[in-house]
């Protein structure tokens, strides 16, 4: 049986960017040449995000409880893939990097892969300064040290 990969995108009123996020996720997944899907975990959007997502080819999971964490949780529960990838509908994560994150899993090199968006693609105000300078780098260092 071939492994399926699901890209889960939490969404709350993201009509301006959700279609592009889905298309980029689909392209990243297509490069893997394995069964895949894009799941949009909608947190009660009122701007047409659900319809845009369906037209773009994503499967929409309705999330009954508000919150980013709940959207991810329900999106993961609703996903069919054995490998789960997440990214934001605002395009703050580069979905075209999906192959670089998933290939090590498919090749059985790692059990878990964590991406880092602190490099050149982060928007200037996408993360609070303290988190960008201290929080995320320190946590990333600890994770790399503990789990190689």
GROMACS .gro file of C-alpha atoms in nm:
model
  148
    1UNK     CA    1   0.000   0.000   0.000
    2UNK     CA    2   0.131   0.343  -0.093
    3UNK     CA    3   0.147   0.614   0.173
    4UNK     CA    4  -0.086   0.912   0.134
    5UNK     CA    5   0.018   1.267   0.226
    6UNK     CA    6  -0.231   1.526   0.350
    7UNK     CA    7  -0.162   1.900   0.355
    8UNK     CA    8  -0.382   2.057   0.623
    9UNK     CA    9  -0.454   2.430   0.606
   10UNK     CA   10  -0.640   2.595   0.895
   11UNK     CA   11  -0.866   2.873   0.769
   12UNK     CA   12  -1.070   3.160   0.909
   13UNK     CA   13  -1.176   3.422   0.654
   14UNK     CA   14  -0.880   3.377   0.420
   15UNK     CA   15  -1.061   3.442   0.091
   16UNK     CA   16  -0.778   3.660  -0.041
   17UNK     CA   17  -0.508   3.393  -0.016
   18UNK     CA   18  -0.668   3.049   0.031
   19UNK     CA   19  -0.684   2.960  -0.340
   20UNK     CA   20  -0.315   3.037  -0.390
   21UNK     CA   21  -0.224   2.843  -0.074
   22UNK     CA   22  -0.418   2.540  -0.202
   23UNK     CA   23  -0.261   2.561  -0.548
   24UNK     CA   24   0.090   2.582  -0.398
   25UNK     CA   25   0.018   2.289  -0.166
   26UNK     CA   26  -0.116   2.086  -0.460
   27UNK     CA   27   0.198   2.161  -0.661
   28UNK     CA   28   0.425   2.066  -0.371
   29UNK     CA   29   0.233   1.742  -0.321
   30UNK     CA   30   0.232   1.666  -0.696
   31UNK     CA   31   0.614   1.671  -0.693
   32UNK     CA   32   0.612   1.376  -0.451
   33UNK     CA   33   0.427   1.147  -0.695
   34UNK     CA   34   0.230   0.979  -0.415
   35UNK     CA   35  -0.141   0.987  -0.334
   36UNK     CA   36  -0.223   1.318  -0.167
   37UNK     CA   37  -0.492   1.562  -0.069
   38UNK     CA   38  -0.533   1.919   0.053
   39UNK     CA   39  -0.763   1.960   0.352
   40UNK     CA   40  -0.888   2.304   0.454
   41UNK     CA   41  -0.997   2.306   0.818
   42UNK     CA   42  -1.246   2.589   0.822
   43UNK     CA   43  -1.311   2.763   1.151
   44UNK     CA   44  -1.640   2.927   1.053
   45UNK     CA   45  -1.539   3.158   0.771
   46UNK     CA   46  -1.800   3.407   0.654
   47UNK     CA   47  -1.613   3.542   0.350
   48UNK     CA   48  -1.661   3.254   0.106
   49UNK     CA   49  -1.337   3.076   0.191
   50UNK     CA   50  -1.512   2.736   0.197
   51UNK     CA   51  -1.649   2.772  -0.156
   52UNK     CA   52  -1.317   2.902  -0.289
   53UNK     CA   53  -1.141   2.606  -0.127
   54UNK     CA   54  -1.377   2.350  -0.280
   55UNK     CA   55  -1.348   2.506  -0.626
   56UNK     CA   56  -0.968   2.496  -0.594
   57UNK     CA   57  -0.985   2.121  -0.530
   58UNK     CA   58  -0.948   2.102  -0.153
   59UNK     CA   59  -1.164   1.902   0.080
   60UNK     CA   60  -1.317   2.126   0.348
   61UNK     CA   61  -1.353   2.006   0.707
   62UNK     CA   62  -1.588   2.216   0.917
   63UNK     CA   63  -1.437   2.290   1.259
   64UNK     CA   64  -1.707   2.333   1.526
   65UNK     CA   65  -1.485   2.510   1.783
   66UNK     CA   66  -1.297   2.835   1.726
   67UNK     CA   67  -0.921   2.855   1.751
   68UNK     CA   68  -0.610   2.784   1.546
   69UNK     CA   69  -0.520   2.475   1.749
   70UNK     CA   70  -0.872   2.336   1.715
   71UNK     CA   71  -0.863   2.395   1.339
   72UNK     CA   72  -0.539   2.198   1.313
   73UNK     CA   73  -0.671   1.926   1.543
   74UNK     CA   74  -0.991   1.875   1.344
   75UNK     CA   75  -0.805   1.907   1.014
   76UNK     CA   76  -0.564   1.632   1.120
   77UNK     CA   77  -0.856   1.415   1.237
   78UNK     CA   78  -1.031   1.466   0.904
   79UNK     CA   79  -0.722   1.401   0.694
   80UNK     CA   80  -0.683   1.066   0.520
   81UNK     CA   81  -0.303   1.072   0.492
   82UNK     CA   82  -0.052   0.882   0.700
   83UNK     CA   83   0.184   1.180   0.666
   84UNK     CA   84   0.045   1.518   0.769
   85UNK     CA   85   0.184   1.854   0.660
   86UNK     CA   86   0.050   2.183   0.787
   87UNK     CA   87   0.082   2.539   0.666
   88UNK     CA   88  -0.113   2.862   0.696
   89UNK     CA   89  -0.363   2.999   0.447
   90UNK     CA   90  -0.187   3.337   0.461
   91UNK     CA   91   0.111   3.186   0.272
   92UNK     CA   92   0.353   3.242   0.561
   93UNK     CA   93   0.478   2.884   0.505
   94UNK     CA   94   0.618   2.794   0.160
   95UNK     CA   95   0.404   2.501   0.046
   96UNK     CA   96   0.642   2.441  -0.244
   97UNK     CA   97   0.887   2.307   0.019
   98UNK     CA   98   0.657   2.010   0.092
   99UNK     CA   99   0.880   1.768  -0.103
  100UNK     CA  100   1.186   1.866   0.105
  101UNK     CA  101   0.994   1.802   0.427
  102UNK     CA  102   0.820   1.480   0.324
  103UNK     CA  103   1.087   1.294   0.126
  104UNK     CA  104   1.295   1.209   0.437
  105UNK     CA  105   0.979   1.057   0.589
  106UNK     CA  106   0.899   0.859   0.275
  107UNK     CA  107   1.260   0.734   0.265
  108UNK     CA  108   1.227   0.626   0.630
  109UNK     CA  109   1.516   0.850   0.737
  110UNK     CA  110   1.313   1.030   1.005
  111UNK     CA  111   0.993   0.989   1.204
  112UNK     CA  112   0.924   1.363   1.229
  113UNK     CA  113   1.032   1.666   1.027
  114UNK     CA  114   0.990   2.024   1.146
  115UNK     CA  115   1.029   2.316   0.906
  116UNK     CA  116   1.182   2.653   0.987
  117UNK     CA  117   1.042   2.975   0.842
  118UNK     CA  118   1.301   3.207   0.998
  119UNK     CA  119   1.507   3.238   0.683
  120UNK     CA  120   1.458   3.476   0.391
  121UNK     CA  121   1.085   3.427   0.321
  122UNK     CA  122   0.932   3.556   0.646
  123UNK     CA  123   0.729   3.874   0.619
  124UNK     CA  124   0.858   4.157   0.843
  125UNK     CA  125   0.573   4.145   1.099
  126UNK     CA  126   0.478   3.776   1.067
  127UNK     CA  127   0.621   3.695   1.412
  128UNK     CA  128   0.689   3.905   1.723
  129UNK     CA  129   1.053   4.012   1.747
  130UNK     CA  130   1.118   3.829   2.075
  131UNK     CA  131   0.985   3.503   1.930
  132UNK     CA  132   1.189   3.545   1.611
  133UNK     CA  133   1.514   3.628   1.791
  134UNK     CA  134   1.488   3.411   2.103
  135UNK     CA  135   1.186   3.180   2.129
  136UNK     CA  136   1.186   2.994   1.801
  137UNK     CA  137   1.566   2.963   1.760
  138UNK     CA  138   1.605   2.835   2.118
  139UNK     CA  139   1.322   2.582   2.083
  140UNK     CA  140   1.457   2.472   1.744
  141UNK     CA  141   1.804   2.422   1.896
  142UNK     CA  142   1.661   2.212   2.180
  143UNK     CA  143   1.460   1.996   1.938
  144UNK     CA  144   1.762   1.945   1.710
  145UNK     CA  145   1.984   1.860   2.007
  146UNK     CA  146   1.740   1.614   2.166
  147UNK     CA  147   1.621   1.442   1.850
  148UNK     CA  148   1.905   1.492   1.601
   0.00000   0.00000   0.00000
